[in-house]
PDB file of C-alpha atoms and ligand atoms in Angstrom:
ATOM      1  CA  UNK T   1      21.439 -21.380  34.064  1.00 68.00           C
ATOM      2  CA  UNK T   2      21.416 -20.117  31.171  1.00 86.00           C
ATOM      3  CA  UNK T   3      19.986 -16.947  29.584  1.00 94.00           C
ATOM      4  CA  UNK T   4      17.167 -16.503  28.920  1.00 97.00           C
ATOM      5  CA  UNK T   5      16.109 -12.976  26.501  1.00 98.00           C
ATOM      6  CA  UNK T   6      13.043 -11.508  25.312  1.00 98.00           C
ATOM      7  CA  UNK T   7      13.105  -9.608  22.186  1.00 98.00           C
ATOM      8  CA  UNK T   8      10.202  -7.574  21.142  1.00 98.00           C
ATOM      9  CA  UNK T   9       9.990  -6.225  17.346  1.00 98.00           C
ATOM     10  CA  UNK T  10       8.149  -3.652  14.946  1.00 98.00           C
ATOM     11  CA  UNK T  11       6.918  -2.746  11.508  1.00 98.00           C
ATOM     12  CA  UNK T  12       4.815  -0.533   9.308  1.00 98.00           C
ATOM     13  CA  UNK T  13       5.227   0.332   5.946  1.00 98.00           C
ATOM     14  CA  UNK T  14       3.077   1.291   2.855  1.00 98.00           C
ATOM     15  CA  UNK T  15       1.276   0.263   0.461  1.00 98.00           C
ATOM     16  CA  UNK T  16       2.083   1.558  -3.804  1.00 98.00           C
ATOM     17  CA  UNK T  17       1.027  -0.273  -7.153  1.00 97.00           C
ATOM     18  CA  UNK T  18       3.465  -1.912  -8.820  1.00 97.00           C
ATOM     19  CA  UNK T  19       4.963  -3.939  -6.548  1.00 97.00           C
ATOM     20  CA  UNK T  20       4.261  -7.659  -4.720  1.00 98.00           C
ATOM     21  CA  UNK T  21       3.193  -8.290  -2.172  1.00 98.00           C
ATOM     22  CA  UNK T  22       5.572 -10.643   0.042  1.00 98.00           C
ATOM     23  CA  UNK T  23       5.437 -11.367   3.721  1.00 98.00           C
ATOM     24  CA  UNK T  24       7.207 -14.250   5.793  1.00 98.00           C
ATOM     25  CA  UNK T  25       8.962 -15.224   1.962  1.00 98.00           C
ATOM     26  CA  UNK T  26       5.681 -15.777   0.199  1.00 98.00           C
ATOM     27  CA  UNK T  27       4.404 -13.422  -2.325  1.00 98.00           C
ATOM     28  CA  UNK T  28       0.911 -13.183  -1.847  1.00 98.00           C
ATOM     29  CA  UNK T  29      -1.992 -12.276  -4.269  1.00 98.00           C
ATOM     30  CA  UNK T  30      -3.067  -8.521  -4.311  1.00 98.00           C
ATOM     31  CA  UNK T  31      -3.963  -5.935  -6.522  1.00 97.00           C
ATOM     32  CA  UNK T  32      -1.134  -3.802  -4.584  1.00 98.00           C
ATOM     33  CA  UNK T  33       2.571  -4.243  -2.676  1.00 98.00           C
ATOM     34  CA  UNK T  34       4.558  -2.488   0.555  1.00 98.00           C
ATOM     35  CA  UNK T  35       7.134  -0.579  -0.905  1.00 98.00           C
ATOM     36  CA  UNK T  36      10.149  -0.831   1.381  1.00 96.00           C
ATOM     37  CA  UNK T  37      14.274  -0.495  -0.152  1.00 95.00           C
ATOM     38  CA  UNK T  38      13.981  -4.710   0.327  1.00 96.00           C
ATOM     39  CA  UNK T  39      11.075  -6.371  -1.017  1.00 97.00           C
ATOM     40  CA  UNK T  40       9.366  -4.911   2.418  1.00 98.00           C
ATOM     41  CA  UNK T  41       8.182  -7.869   3.796  1.00 98.00           C
ATOM     42  CA  UNK T  42       6.768  -6.291   6.868  1.00 98.00           C
ATOM     43  CA  UNK T  43       6.511  -9.448   8.761  1.00 98.00           C
ATOM     44  CA  UNK T  44      10.487 -10.985   8.190  1.00 98.00           C
ATOM     45  CA  UNK T  45      11.885  -6.896   9.378  1.00 98.00           C
ATOM     46  CA  UNK T  46       9.942  -7.432  12.413  1.00 98.00           C
ATOM     47  CA  UNK T  47      11.322 -10.959  13.060  1.00 98.00           C
ATOM     48  CA  UNK T  48      15.137  -9.838  12.287  1.00 98.00           C
ATOM     49  CA  UNK T  49      13.872  -7.105  15.030  1.00 98.00           C
ATOM     50  CA  UNK T  50      12.888  -9.127  17.674  1.00 98.00           C
ATOM     51  CA  UNK T  51      15.974 -11.020  17.197  1.00 98.00           C
ATOM     52  CA  UNK T  52      18.250  -8.562  17.053  1.00 98.00           C
ATOM     53  CA  UNK T  53      16.917  -6.996  20.142  1.00 98.00           C
ATOM     54  CA  UNK T  54      16.299 -10.024  22.440  1.00 98.00           C
ATOM     55  CA  UNK T  55      20.888 -10.644  21.211  1.00 98.00           C
ATOM     56  CA  UNK T  56      21.595  -6.553  22.244  1.00 97.00           C
ATOM     57  CA  UNK T  57      22.782  -6.388  18.730  1.00 98.00           C
ATOM     58  CA  UNK T  58      20.762  -3.087  18.140  1.00 97.00           C
ATOM     59  CA  UNK T  59      17.921  -3.077  14.561  1.00 97.00           C
ATOM     60  CA  UNK T  60      18.057  -3.941  11.060  1.00 97.00           C
ATOM     61  CA  UNK T  61      18.276  -0.114  10.014  1.00 95.00           C
ATOM     62  CA  UNK T  62      21.881  -0.716  11.941  1.00 96.00           C
ATOM     63  CA  UNK T  63      22.643  -3.598   9.714  1.00 96.00           C
ATOM     64  CA  UNK T  64      21.130  -3.709   6.574  1.00 95.00           C
ATOM     65  CA  UNK T  65      20.527  -0.116   6.207  1.00 93.00           C
ATOM     66  CA  UNK T  66      18.899   1.120   2.827  1.00 91.00           C
ATOM     67  CA  UNK T  67      21.476   3.468   2.311  1.00 93.00           C
ATOM     68  CA  UNK T  68      22.912  -0.023   0.709  1.00 93.00           C
ATOM     69  CA  UNK T  69      22.442  -1.015  -2.399  1.00 93.00           C
ATOM     70  CA  UNK T  70      23.484  -4.469  -1.739  1.00 93.00           C
ATOM     71  CA  UNK T  71      20.056  -4.799  -0.373  1.00 94.00           C
ATOM     72  CA  UNK T  72      17.840  -3.638  -3.294  1.00 94.00           C
ATOM     73  CA  UNK T  73      15.023  -5.876  -3.320  1.00 94.00           C
ATOM     74  CA  UNK T  74      16.989  -7.954  -2.066  1.00 95.00           C
ATOM     75  CA  UNK T  75      14.333 -11.047   0.021  1.00 97.00           C
ATOM     76  CA  UNK T  76      14.211 -10.087   3.809  1.00 98.00           C
ATOM     77  CA  UNK T  77      14.631 -14.584   4.059  1.00 98.00           C
ATOM     78  CA  UNK T  78      18.359 -13.899   3.179  1.00 98.00           C
ATOM     79  CA  UNK T  79      18.423 -10.257   6.050  1.00 98.00           C
ATOM     80  CA  UNK T  80      17.238 -12.982   8.419  1.00 98.00           C
ATOM     81  CA  UNK T  81      19.159 -15.702   7.582  1.00 98.00           C
ATOM     82  CA  UNK T  82      22.243 -12.807   8.281  1.00 98.00           C
ATOM     83  CA  UNK T  83      20.263 -12.297  12.395  1.00 98.00           C
ATOM     84  CA  UNK T  84      20.092 -16.407  12.525  1.00 98.00           C
ATOM     85  CA  UNK T  85      23.746 -16.625  11.972  1.00 98.00           C
ATOM     86  CA  UNK T  86      24.873 -13.555  14.560  1.00 98.00           C
ATOM     87  CA  UNK T  87      22.927 -15.163  16.540  1.00 97.00           C
ATOM     88  CA  UNK T  88      23.972 -18.220  17.148  1.00 96.00           C
ATOM     89  CA  UNK T  89      27.620 -16.557  16.450  1.00 97.00           C
ATOM     90  CA  UNK T  90      26.506 -14.212  19.699  1.00 96.00           C
ATOM     91  CA  UNK T  91      25.738 -17.923  21.461  1.00 95.00           C
ATOM     92  CA  UNK T  92      22.745 -17.454  21.525  1.00 97.00           C
ATOM     93  CA  UNK T  93      19.359 -20.241  20.407  1.00 96.00           C
ATOM     94  CA  UNK T  94      15.685 -19.274  19.408  1.00 97.00           C
ATOM     95  CA  UNK T  95      13.558 -20.535  21.134  1.00 97.00           C
ATOM     96  CA  UNK T  96      10.592 -19.187  19.858  1.00 98.00           C
ATOM     97  CA  UNK T  97       8.777 -16.327  18.111  1.00 98.00           C
ATOM     98  CA  UNK T  98       5.333 -14.689  17.732  1.00 98.00           C
ATOM     99  CA  UNK T  99       4.519 -12.840  15.621  1.00 98.00           C
ATOM    100  CA  UNK T 100       0.854 -11.132  15.100  1.00 98.00           C
ATOM    101  CA  UNK T 101       0.215  -8.691  10.913  1.00 98.00           C
ATOM    102  CA  UNK T 102      -2.466  -6.235  10.721  1.00 98.00           C
ATOM    103  CA  UNK T 103      -3.828  -5.811   8.004  1.00 97.00           C
ATOM    104  CA  UNK T 104      -7.129  -5.029   6.741  1.00 97.00           C
ATOM    105  CA  UNK T 105      -6.915  -6.521   3.908  1.00 96.00           C
ATOM    106  CA  UNK T 106      -5.849  -9.378   2.112  1.00 97.00           C
ATOM    107  CA  UNK T 107      -6.855 -12.328   4.610  1.00 96.00           C
ATOM    108  CA  UNK T 108      -3.012 -13.427   5.469  1.00 97.00           C
ATOM    109  CA  UNK T 109      -4.269 -17.076   7.757  1.00 96.00           C
ATOM    110  CA  UNK T 110      -4.400 -19.350   4.588  1.00 97.00           C
ATOM    111  CA  UNK T 111      -1.193 -18.387   3.600  1.00 98.00           C
ATOM    112  CA  UNK T 112       0.651 -19.092   7.332  1.00 98.00           C
ATOM    113  CA  UNK T 113       1.382 -22.555   6.958  1.00 98.00           C
ATOM    114  CA  UNK T 114       4.219 -21.788   4.015  1.00 98.00           C
ATOM    115  CA  UNK T 115       5.526 -18.477   5.578  1.00 98.00           C
ATOM    116  CA  UNK T 116       5.889 -20.555   8.602  1.00 98.00           C
ATOM    117  CA  UNK T 117       8.392 -23.636   7.508  1.00 98.00           C
ATOM    118  CA  UNK T 118       9.854 -19.931   5.544  1.00 98.00           C
ATOM    119  CA  UNK T 119      10.783 -18.387   9.047  1.00 98.00           C
ATOM    120  CA  UNK T 120      11.027 -21.690  10.767  1.00 98.00           C
ATOM    121  CA  UNK T 121      14.157 -23.011   7.513  1.00 98.00           C
ATOM    122  CA  UNK T 122      16.047 -19.881   8.539  1.00 98.00           C
ATOM    123  CA  UNK T 123      16.076 -19.542  11.642  1.00 98.00           C
ATOM    124  CA  UNK T 124      17.114 -23.046  11.613  1.00 97.00           C
ATOM    125  CA  UNK T 125      13.943 -24.157  14.130  1.00 97.00           C
ATOM    126  CA  UNK T 126      11.384 -26.180  14.506  1.00 97.00           C
ATOM    127  CA  UNK T 127       7.523 -24.999  13.048  1.00 97.00           C
ATOM    128  CA  UNK T 128       6.174 -25.228  16.243  1.00 97.00           C
ATOM    129  CA  UNK T 129       9.008 -22.331  17.192  1.00 98.00           C
ATOM    130  CA  UNK T 130       7.305 -20.338  15.419  1.00 98.00           C
ATOM    131  CA  UNK T 131       3.672 -19.133  15.484  1.00 98.00           C
ATOM    132  CA  UNK T 132       1.521 -16.449  13.695  1.00 98.00           C
ATOM    133  CA  UNK T 133      -1.520 -14.553  13.611  1.00 98.00           C
ATOM    134  CA  UNK T 134      -3.573 -11.959  11.825  1.00 97.00           C
ATOM    135  CA  UNK T 135      -6.049  -9.142  13.539  1.00 97.00           C
ATOM    136  CA  UNK T 136      -7.302  -6.561  11.650  1.00 96.00           C
ATOM    137  CA  UNK T 137      -7.907  -2.054  12.956  1.00 94.00           C
ATOM    138  CA  UNK T 138     -11.650  -2.709  12.555  1.00 94.00           C
ATOM    139  CA  UNK T 139     -11.563   0.111  10.008  1.00 95.00           C
ATOM    140  CA  UNK T 140     -10.060   1.896  12.353  1.00 96.00           C
ATOM    141  CA  UNK T 141      -7.288   4.979  11.397  1.00 96.00           C
ATOM    142  CA  UNK T 142      -4.603   4.073   8.193  1.00 96.00           C
ATOM    143  CA  UNK T 143      -3.822   0.970   8.693  1.00 96.00           C
ATOM    144  CA  UNK T 144      -8.232   0.653   8.522  1.00 96.00           C
ATOM    145  CA  UNK T 145      -8.149   2.236   5.758  1.00 96.00           C
ATOM    146  CA  UNK T 146      -5.846  -0.861   4.731  1.00 96.00           C
ATOM    147  CA  UNK T 147      -2.277   2.232   3.364  1.00 98.00           C
ATOM    148  CA  UNK T 148      -0.266  -0.441   4.576  1.00 98.00           C
ATOM    149  CA  UNK T 149       0.543  -3.633   6.713  1.00 98.00           C
ATOM    150  CA  UNK T 150       2.247  -3.472  10.240  1.00 98.00           C
ATOM    151  CA  UNK T 151       3.919  -6.646  12.623  1.00 98.00           C
ATOM    152  CA  UNK T 152       4.557  -7.048  16.103  1.00 98.00           C
ATOM    153  CA  UNK T 153       7.370  -9.761  16.878  1.00 98.00           C
ATOM    154  CA  UNK T 154       8.056 -11.247  20.290  1.00 98.00           C
ATOM    155  CA  UNK T 155      10.852 -13.850  20.934  1.00 98.00           C
ATOM    156  CA  UNK T 156      12.591 -15.922  23.556  1.00 98.00           C
ATOM    157  CA  UNK T 157      16.110 -16.525  22.778  1.00 98.00           C
ATOM    158  CA  UNK T 158      18.427 -18.544  25.044  1.00 97.00           C
ATOM    159  CA  UNK T 159      22.079 -18.842  25.940  1.00 95.00           C
ATOM    160  CA  UNK T 160      23.438 -21.800  24.674  1.00 86.00           C
ATOM    161  CA  UNK T 161      24.264 -24.833  27.315  1.00 70.00           C
ATOM    162  CA  UNK T 162      27.545 -23.502  28.888  1.00 55.00           C
ATOM    163  CA  UNK T 163      28.547 -20.957  27.230  1.00 54.00           C
ATOM    164  CA  UNK T 164      27.789 -18.773  30.117  1.00 50.00           C
ATOM    165  CA  UNK T 165      31.261 -20.112  31.311  1.00 46.00           C
ATOM    166  CA  UNK T 166      33.716 -20.446  28.918  1.00 42.00           C
TER     167      UNK T 166
HETATM  168 MG1  LIG U 201      10.584  -2.816   7.282  1.00 74.88          MG
END
């Protein structure tokens, strides 16, 4: 039987003035954006960490450190593309990814179809293998005050057929 492995990714970024809000590779119209060394795409970062974790490959900070100028302002979809390549090199395929984004504002559901396409294409999987959900903090705490956005991602990956014995 081909081995299956689960992974969990969690990320949070703070809102600041003067930056675009990029989530799942989509620029969402909003009065603030997220602070970060890359495009601060918190959703895509959570997916990267879930996949790296499942494959036993550490985390996003190990592979794409925020001290490296090569990653300044980079589209996080490019990081995800690289993560997908690392998974393939480790002989793993993505079974599914499920993400919950916690944002008091803005409302995100209308942007999920485009984000889903971006993530699925970048991972090289069918859109049905990527699920996106949104929730709020019911105004409780820092996220409830709209100080930033958090994202949780879980994934299942599976060894490609026959890899185990080769
Ligand atoms: Mg991040």
